[in-house]
Amino acid sequence: MILKIVIMGPAGSGKGTMSDLIKDNYPVKHISSGSMFRDEIKQNTPLGQKVNSYLTQGILVPDDVTIELVRNRLSQEDCQNGYLLDGFPRSLVQAKAIEDLGINVVINLTIDEQLLVDRIVYRRLCEDCKTIYNIKLNPLKDEEHCEKCGGKLYQRSDDTYEKLMVRLESYLEETQPVIDYYREKGIVYDVDAGQSVEDVYKQIDEILTKIMEERI
Ligand SMILES: [Zn+2]
């Protein structure tokens, strides 16, 4: 069976890492909504110009524009052996608009709220070499300076508890209808993203292998 995957998970669930592992090990093209928008803008297509005008105004790209973009993208040659959608669908309208494409697996990365807080709120970055640390999960002797280059460590302004909670709530609110919709189709696989990278991927690998081996 050709894999038509949707991956979902809040920021901090390791969705990017898992997407990379999936695309490296399975015949799927990784289509993230963010990079799709950026490509379209770069190519300066009429749709790209539309997207750019929304983004520069700070307006959410409307469903119909996003849907058209995704459908165009998925019809291209490099998606014919399978794909991995990341950041789409984000609403029930979007999910229903691609119903005919036959998404056959939804990887839903779930994570314990406290662990997500630990991963995000205690994250620190080196100003100079950009190394990422976590001062709670992997304590440093000196929480102010980079172990590699001595650069000053800082916290991203989005990494505060308050901002994380706002993002998490809006993520859950937005994606719940989409997950419910796919769950009714029996294609949602919940994966606990609080485990190690190896263990999370092992679980995903088993799911995808099983689905790929199924007949159409
Ligand atoms: Zn450094």
PDB file of N, CA and C in Angstrom, residues 113-163:
ATOM      1  N   GLU A 113       1.786  16.609  29.613  1.00  0.00           N
ATOM      2  CA  GLU A 113       1.927  18.064  29.675  1.00  0.00           C
ATOM      3  C   GLU A 113       3.151  18.500  30.471  1.00  0.00           C
ATOM      4  N   GLN A 114       3.390  17.837  31.605  1.00  0.00           N
ATOM      5  CA  GLN A 114       4.529  18.234  32.433  1.00  0.00           C
ATOM      6  C   GLN A 114       5.858  18.023  31.696  1.00  0.00           C
ATOM      7  N   LEU A 115       5.932  16.929  30.944  1.00  0.00           N
ATOM      8  CA  LEU A 115       7.163  16.663  30.209  1.00  0.00           C
ATOM      9  C   LEU A 115       7.369  17.702  29.097  1.00  0.00           C
ATOM     10  N   LEU A 116       6.269  18.100  28.478  1.00  0.00           N
ATOM     11  CA  LEU A 116       6.357  19.133  27.447  1.00  0.00           C
ATOM     12  C   LEU A 116       6.859  20.442  28.052  1.00  0.00           C
ATOM     13  N   VAL A 117       6.323  20.767  29.231  1.00  0.00           N
ATOM     14  CA  VAL A 117       6.782  21.961  29.951  1.00  0.00           C
ATOM     15  C   VAL A 117       8.284  21.850  30.204  1.00  0.00           C
ATOM     16  N   ASP A 118       8.720  20.688  30.708  1.00  0.00           N
ATOM     17  CA  ASP A 118      10.145  20.501  30.988  1.00  0.00           C
ATOM     18  C   ASP A 118      10.994  20.672  29.727  1.00  0.00           C
ATOM     19  N   ARG A 119      10.530  20.110  28.637  1.00  0.00           N
ATOM     20  CA  ARG A 119      11.315  20.182  27.397  1.00  0.00           C
ATOM     21  C   ARG A 119      11.441  21.600  26.856  1.00  0.00           C
ATOM     22  N   ILE A 120      10.374  22.376  27.012  1.00  0.00           N
ATOM     23  CA  ILE A 120      10.342  23.695  26.375  1.00  0.00           C
ATOM     24  C   ILE A 120      10.843  24.804  27.299  1.00  0.00           C
ATOM     25  N   VAL A 121      10.300  24.821  28.519  1.00  0.00           N
ATOM     26  CA  VAL A 121      10.551  25.967  29.402  1.00  0.00           C
ATOM     27  C   VAL A 121      12.005  25.996  29.897  1.00  0.00           C
ATOM     28  N   TYR A 122      12.635  24.818  29.948  1.00  0.00           N
ATOM     29  CA  TYR A 122      14.022  24.762  30.428  1.00  0.00           C
ATOM     30  C   TYR A 122      15.032  24.701  29.279  1.00  0.00           C
ATOM     31  N   ARG A 123      14.533  24.945  28.083  1.00  0.00           N
ATOM     32  CA  ARG A 123      15.428  24.921  26.925  1.00  0.00           C
ATOM     33  C   ARG A 123      16.258  26.203  26.899  1.00  0.00           C
ATOM     34  N   ARG A 124      17.535  26.043  26.630  1.00  0.00           N
ATOM     35  CA  ARG A 124      18.425  27.190  26.486  1.00  0.00           C
ATOM     36  C   ARG A 124      19.260  27.019  25.231  1.00  0.00           C
ATOM     37  N   LEU A 125      19.568  28.145  24.591  1.00  0.00           N
ATOM     38  CA  LEU A 125      20.365  28.105  23.369  1.00  0.00           C
ATOM     39  C   LEU A 125      21.632  28.915  23.539  1.00  0.00           C
ATOM     40  N   CYS A 126      22.683  28.453  22.850  1.00  0.00           N
ATOM     41  CA  CYS A 126      23.922  29.225  22.864  1.00  0.00           C
ATOM     42  C   CYS A 126      23.826  30.320  21.812  1.00  0.00           C
ATOM     43  N   GLU A 127      24.109  31.531  22.231  1.00  0.00           N
ATOM     44  CA  GLU A 127      24.087  32.690  21.343  1.00  0.00           C
ATOM     45  C   GLU A 127      25.027  32.522  20.156  1.00  0.00           C
ATOM     46  N   ASP A 128      26.161  31.858  20.417  1.00  0.00           N
ATOM     47  CA  ASP A 128      27.196  31.797  19.386  1.00  0.00           C
ATOM     48  C   ASP A 128      27.086  30.566  18.493  1.00  0.00           C
ATOM     49  N   CYS A 129      27.106  29.355  19.097  1.00  0.00           N
ATOM     50  CA  CYS A 129      27.152  28.160  18.251  1.00  0.00           C
ATOM     51  C   CYS A 129      25.785  27.495  18.108  1.00  0.00           C
ATOM     52  N   LYS A 130      24.757  28.069  18.729  1.00  0.00           N
ATOM     53  CA  LYS A 130      23.370  27.613  18.585  1.00  0.00           C
ATOM     54  C   LYS A 130      23.092  26.218  19.183  1.00  0.00           C
ATOM     55  N   THR A 131      24.025  25.707  19.960  1.00  0.00           N
ATOM     56  CA  THR A 131      23.769  24.422  20.617  1.00  0.00           C
ATOM     57  C   THR A 131      22.566  24.573  21.550  1.00  0.00           C
ATOM     58  N   ILE A 132      21.720  23.534  21.558  1.00  0.00           N
ATOM     59  CA  ILE A 132      20.519  23.569  22.402  1.00  0.00           C
ATOM     60  C   ILE A 132      20.756  22.727  23.656  1.00  0.00           C
ATOM     61  N   TYR A 133      20.421  23.290  24.790  1.00  0.00           N
ATOM     62  CA  TYR A 133      20.552  22.577  26.067  1.00  0.00           C
ATOM     63  C   TYR A 133      19.200  22.493  26.751  1.00  0.00           C
ATOM     64  N   ASN A 134      19.127  21.624  27.749  1.00  0.00           N
ATOM     65  CA  ASN A 134      17.954  21.634  28.626  1.00  0.00           C
ATOM     66  C   ASN A 134      18.464  21.566  30.056  1.00  0.00           C
ATOM     67  N   ILE A 135      18.303  22.669  30.773  1.00  0.00           N
ATOM     68  CA  ILE A 135      18.933  22.777  32.089  1.00  0.00           C
ATOM     69  C   ILE A 135      18.203  21.987  33.169  1.00  0.00           C
ATOM     70  N   LYS A 136      17.030  21.429  32.850  1.00  0.00           N
ATOM     71  CA  LYS A 136      16.369  20.568  33.821  1.00  0.00           C
ATOM     72  C   LYS A 136      16.629  19.098  33.498  1.00  0.00           C
ATOM     73  N   LEU A 137      16.462  18.746  32.232  1.00  0.00           N
ATOM     74  CA  LEU A 137      16.585  17.331  31.851  1.00  0.00           C
ATOM     75  C   LEU A 137      18.041  16.885  31.759  1.00  0.00           C
ATOM     76  N   ASN A 138      18.919  17.809  31.389  1.00  0.00           N
ATOM     77  CA  ASN A 138      20.365  17.528  31.359  1.00  0.00           C
ATOM     78  C   ASN A 138      21.102  18.689  32.019  1.00  0.00           C
ATOM     79  N   PRO A 139      21.074  18.715  33.364  1.00  0.00           N
ATOM     80  CA  PRO A 139      21.616  19.882  34.093  1.00  0.00           C
ATOM     81  C   PRO A 139      23.064  20.209  33.712  1.00  0.00           C
ATOM     82  N   LEU A 140      23.334  21.509  33.679  1.00  0.00           N
ATOM     83  CA  LEU A 140      24.693  21.980  33.382  1.00  0.00           C
ATOM     84  C   LEU A 140      25.335  22.471  34.678  1.00  0.00           C
ATOM     85  N   LYS A 141      26.656  22.417  34.730  1.00  0.00           N
ATOM     86  CA  LYS A 141      27.354  22.965  35.894  1.00  0.00           C
ATOM     87  C   LYS A 141      27.165  24.473  35.918  1.00  0.00           C
ATOM     88  N   ASP A 142      27.222  25.056  34.736  1.00  0.00           N
ATOM     89  CA  ASP A 142      27.040  26.501  34.603  1.00  0.00           C
ATOM     90  C   ASP A 142      25.863  26.734  33.651  1.00  0.00           C
ATOM     91  N   GLU A 143      24.768  27.197  34.224  1.00  0.00           N
ATOM     92  CA  GLU A 143      23.553  27.359  33.422  1.00  0.00           C
ATOM     93  C   GLU A 143      23.577  28.589  32.524  1.00  0.00           C
ATOM     94  N   GLU A 144      24.607  29.383  32.672  1.00  0.00           N
ATOM     95  CA  GLU A 144      24.668  30.640  31.923  1.00  0.00           C
ATOM     96  C   GLU A 144      25.498  30.537  30.653  1.00  0.00           C
ATOM     97  N   HIS A 145      26.370  29.527  30.603  1.00  0.00           N
ATOM     98  CA  HIS A 145      27.321  29.498  29.481  1.00  0.00           C
ATOM     99  C   HIS A 145      27.371  28.149  28.775  1.00  0.00           C
ATOM    100  N   CYS A 146      27.661  28.214  27.476  1.00  0.00           N
ATOM    101  CA  CYS A 146      27.748  27.037  26.613  1.00  0.00           C
ATOM    102  C   CYS A 146      28.942  26.173  26.997  1.00  0.00           C
ATOM    103  N   GLU A 147      28.717  24.859  27.094  1.00  0.00           N
ATOM    104  CA  GLU A 147      29.808  23.948  27.446  1.00  0.00           C
ATOM    105  C   GLU A 147      30.805  23.790  26.308  1.00  0.00           C
ATOM    106  N   LYS A 148      30.338  24.049  25.088  1.00  0.00           N
ATOM    107  CA  LYS A 148      31.220  23.843  23.932  1.00  0.00           C
ATOM    108  C   LYS A 148      32.099  25.043  23.642  1.00  0.00           C
ATOM    109  N   CYS A 149      31.461  26.242  23.655  1.00  0.00           N
ATOM    110  CA  CYS A 149      32.226  27.400  23.193  1.00  0.00           C
ATOM    111  C   CYS A 149      32.259  28.535  24.211  1.00  0.00           C
ATOM    112  N   GLY A 150      31.582  28.348  25.345  1.00  0.00           N
ATOM    113  CA  GLY A 150      31.602  29.399  26.355  1.00  0.00           C
ATOM    114  C   GLY A 150      30.643  30.550  26.081  1.00  0.00           C
ATOM    115  N   GLY A 151      29.914  30.465  24.970  1.00  0.00           N
ATOM    116  CA  GLY A 151      28.960  31.531  24.616  1.00  0.00           C
ATOM    117  C   GLY A 151      27.864  31.657  25.656  1.00  0.00           C
ATOM    118  N   LYS A 152      27.181  32.788  25.618  1.00  0.00           N
ATOM    119  CA  LYS A 152      26.122  33.031  26.588  1.00  0.00           C
ATOM    120  C   LYS A 152      24.864  32.235  26.191  1.00  0.00           C
ATOM    121  N   LEU A 153      24.218  31.617  27.176  1.00  0.00           N
ATOM    122  CA  LEU A 153      22.986  30.873  26.905  1.00  0.00           C
ATOM    123  C   LEU A 153      21.781  31.787  27.095  1.00  0.00           C
ATOM    124  N   TYR A 154      20.788  31.607  26.237  1.00  0.00           N
ATOM    125  CA  TYR A 154      19.562  32.398  26.397  1.00  0.00           C
ATOM    126  C   TYR A 154      18.332  31.533  26.178  1.00  0.00           C
ATOM    127  N   GLN A 155      17.199  32.071  26.617  1.00  0.00           N
ATOM    128  CA  GLN A 155      15.923  31.378  26.450  1.00  0.00           C
ATOM    129  C   GLN A 155      15.159  32.105  25.344  1.00  0.00           C
ATOM    130  N   ARG A 156      14.616  31.353  24.415  1.00  0.00           N
ATOM    131  CA  ARG A 156      13.815  31.991  23.365  1.00  0.00           C
ATOM    132  C   ARG A 156      12.567  32.616  23.974  1.00  0.00           C
ATOM    133  N   SER A 157      12.163  33.742  23.420  1.00  0.00           N
ATOM    134  CA  SER A 157      11.029  34.455  24.023  1.00  0.00           C
ATOM    135  C   SER A 157       9.730  33.649  23.943  1.00  0.00           C
ATOM    136  N   ASP A 158       9.651  32.700  23.006  1.00  0.00           N
ATOM    137  CA  ASP A 158       8.449  31.860  22.889  1.00  0.00           C
ATOM    138  C   ASP A 158       8.451  30.690  23.871  1.00  0.00           C
ATOM    139  N   ASP A 159       9.570  30.471  24.532  1.00  0.00           N
ATOM    140  CA  ASP A 159       9.712  29.272  25.362  1.00  0.00           C
ATOM    141  C   ASP A 159       9.250  29.447  26.808  1.00  0.00           C
ATOM    142  N   THR A 160       8.449  30.456  27.082  1.00  0.00           N
ATOM    143  CA  THR A 160       7.984  30.630  28.460  1.00  0.00           C
ATOM    144  C   THR A 160       6.777  29.734  28.712  1.00  0.00           C
ATOM    145  N   TYR A 161       6.499  29.479  29.987  1.00  0.00           N
ATOM    146  CA  TYR A 161       5.379  28.631  30.381  1.00  0.00           C
ATOM    147  C   TYR A 161       4.058  29.189  29.842  1.00  0.00           C
ATOM    148  N   GLU A 162       3.871  30.506  30.014  1.00  0.00           N
ATOM    149  CA  GLU A 162       2.609  31.125  29.597  1.00  0.00           C
ATOM    150  C   GLU A 162       2.389  30.955  28.100  1.00  0.00           C
ATOM    151  N   LYS A 163       3.412  31.242  27.312  1.00  0.00           N
ATOM    152  CA  LYS A 163       3.273  31.141  25.853  1.00  0.00           C
ATOM    153  C   LYS A 163       3.083  29.695  25.411  1.00  0.00           C
TER     154      LYS A 163
END
